C-alpha positions in Angstrom: -0.3 0.1 0.0 1.4 3.4 -1.0 0.1 6.7 0.5 -1.7 8.1 -2.2 -4.1 5.2 -1.8 -5.0 5.6 1.9 -8.4 7.5 2.6 -8.4 11.2 2.8 -9.3 10.8 6.3 -6.5 9.2 6.9 -3.7 10.9 5.4 -5.1 14.2 7.3 -4.3 12.3 10.6 -1.0 11.2 8.9 -0.3 14.9 7.4 -1.2 16.6 10.7 1.7 15.0 12.9 4.1 17.0 10.4 5.1 20.6 10.5 2.8 22.1 8.3 5.5 24.5 6.2 7.3 20.6 5.5 3.8 19.1 4.6 2.8 22.2 2.3 6.0 21.7 0.3 6.6 18.4 0.4 3.4 17.5 -1.2 2.6 20.9 -3.3 2.4 19.3 -6.9 2.2 15.7 -6.4 -1.5 15.4 -7.7 -4.4 17.0 -7.6 -6.0 15.1 -5.0 -3.0 16.1 -2.7 -3.0 19.4 -4.0 -7.1 19.3 -2.6 -5.8 17.8 0.8 -2.9 19.8 1.9 -5.1 23.4 1.0 -7.2 22.3 3.6 -7.6 25.1 6.4 -5.7 22.7 9.1 -2.7 23.4 6.7 -3.1 26.7 5.5 -4.5 29.2 7.9 -1.7 29.1 10.2 2.0 28.9 9.0 4.8 28.6 11.8 8.6 29.0 10.2 9.6 29.4 13.9 11.4 25.8 15.0 12.6 25.6 18.2 15.4 23.6 20.5 16.2 23.7 23.6 14.4 26.8 24.5 16.0 28.6 21.2 15.1 29.4 17.6 16.6 27.5 15.1 16.0 28.3 11.7 16.0 25.0 9.9 14.2 25.8 6.4 16.1 25.1 3.6 16.4 28.4 1.0 14.7 26.0 -1.5 11.7 25.9 0.8 11.3 29.4 1.6 12.0 30.2 -2.4 9.3 27.6 -3.5 7.0 29.0 -0.2 7.7 32.7 -2.2 7.1 31.7 -5.8 4.4 28.8 -5.3 2.8 28.1 -2.2 1.7 31.2 -0.8 0.5 33.0 -3.8 -1.9 29.7 -4.2 -2.9 30.1 -0.4 -2.6 34.1 0.5 -6.3 34.1 0.8 -6.4 31.8 3.3 -3.4 32.6 5.9 -4.9 34.0 9.1 -1.6 33.3 11.0 2.1 33.7 10.5 4.8 32.9 13.1 8.0 34.0 11.3 11.3 34.1 12.1 13.3 37.8 11.2 15.3 36.6 7.7 11.5 35.6 6.5 9.9 38.5 7.2 10.4 41.2 4.4 10.7 38.1 2.0 7.4 36.5 2.8 5.2 39.7 4.3 5.7 42.7 1.1 6.0 39.6 -1.4 1.8 39.2 -1.3 -1.2 40.5 0.4 -2.8 38.2 3.1 -7.0 39.6 3.1 -7.6 37.1 6.2 -4.2 38.0 8.4 -5.8 38.8 12.0 -2.2 37.4 13.7 1.3 37.9 13.5 4.0 36.0 15.4 7.1 38.0 15.2 10.7 36.2 16.5 14.4 37.8 16.2 13.6 41.0 15.2 15.8 43.8 15.2 14.4 47.3 15.6 15.6 48.4 12.4 13.5 45.6 10.4 10.6 46.4 12.5 10.7 50.0 11.6 10.8 48.4 7.6 7.6 46.6 8.5 5.1 48.8 9.9 6.4 52.3 8.5 8.1 51.1 5.1 5.1 49.4 4.2 1.4 48.6 3.0 -0.7 46.6 5.7 -0.1 42.9 4.9 
C-alpha cells in the first residue's frame, strides 16, 4: 500500500503530525488529490516558520523551501492565511511578496529594531 492509496481521512491524520510548512512544501503539486488535501484550512490558515530547539529558535528551513513558498505556494494560499509565525530572516521576504486579506495574527521572532521600523512604517498593510 502506498500513501496515495490511503483514504483522505487517514492521510489527514498522518499529515497533521508533521510540520505544516514541510507538508505544504513536500506535497505541493504532487497530484490534484494531494493539492486538495494540503489546501485544507488545517494546513493553510496558520503557518509557522519558526522552529524551536532547547528553548531557542533554530532556522532549519532550506533556501529551496523558502523560495518555493515565496514563488509558488504562498500566492496560491495567501487568501486563506489567518496567522503567520515568522523568524526575522523570512519576514520581509514573505510579508512584502503578497497581500494576506484574512491575516489577523502575526508572531514575529528575533526581530531587530531596523526590521520592525521597515515592516511597520515602510510597507503597506499585509
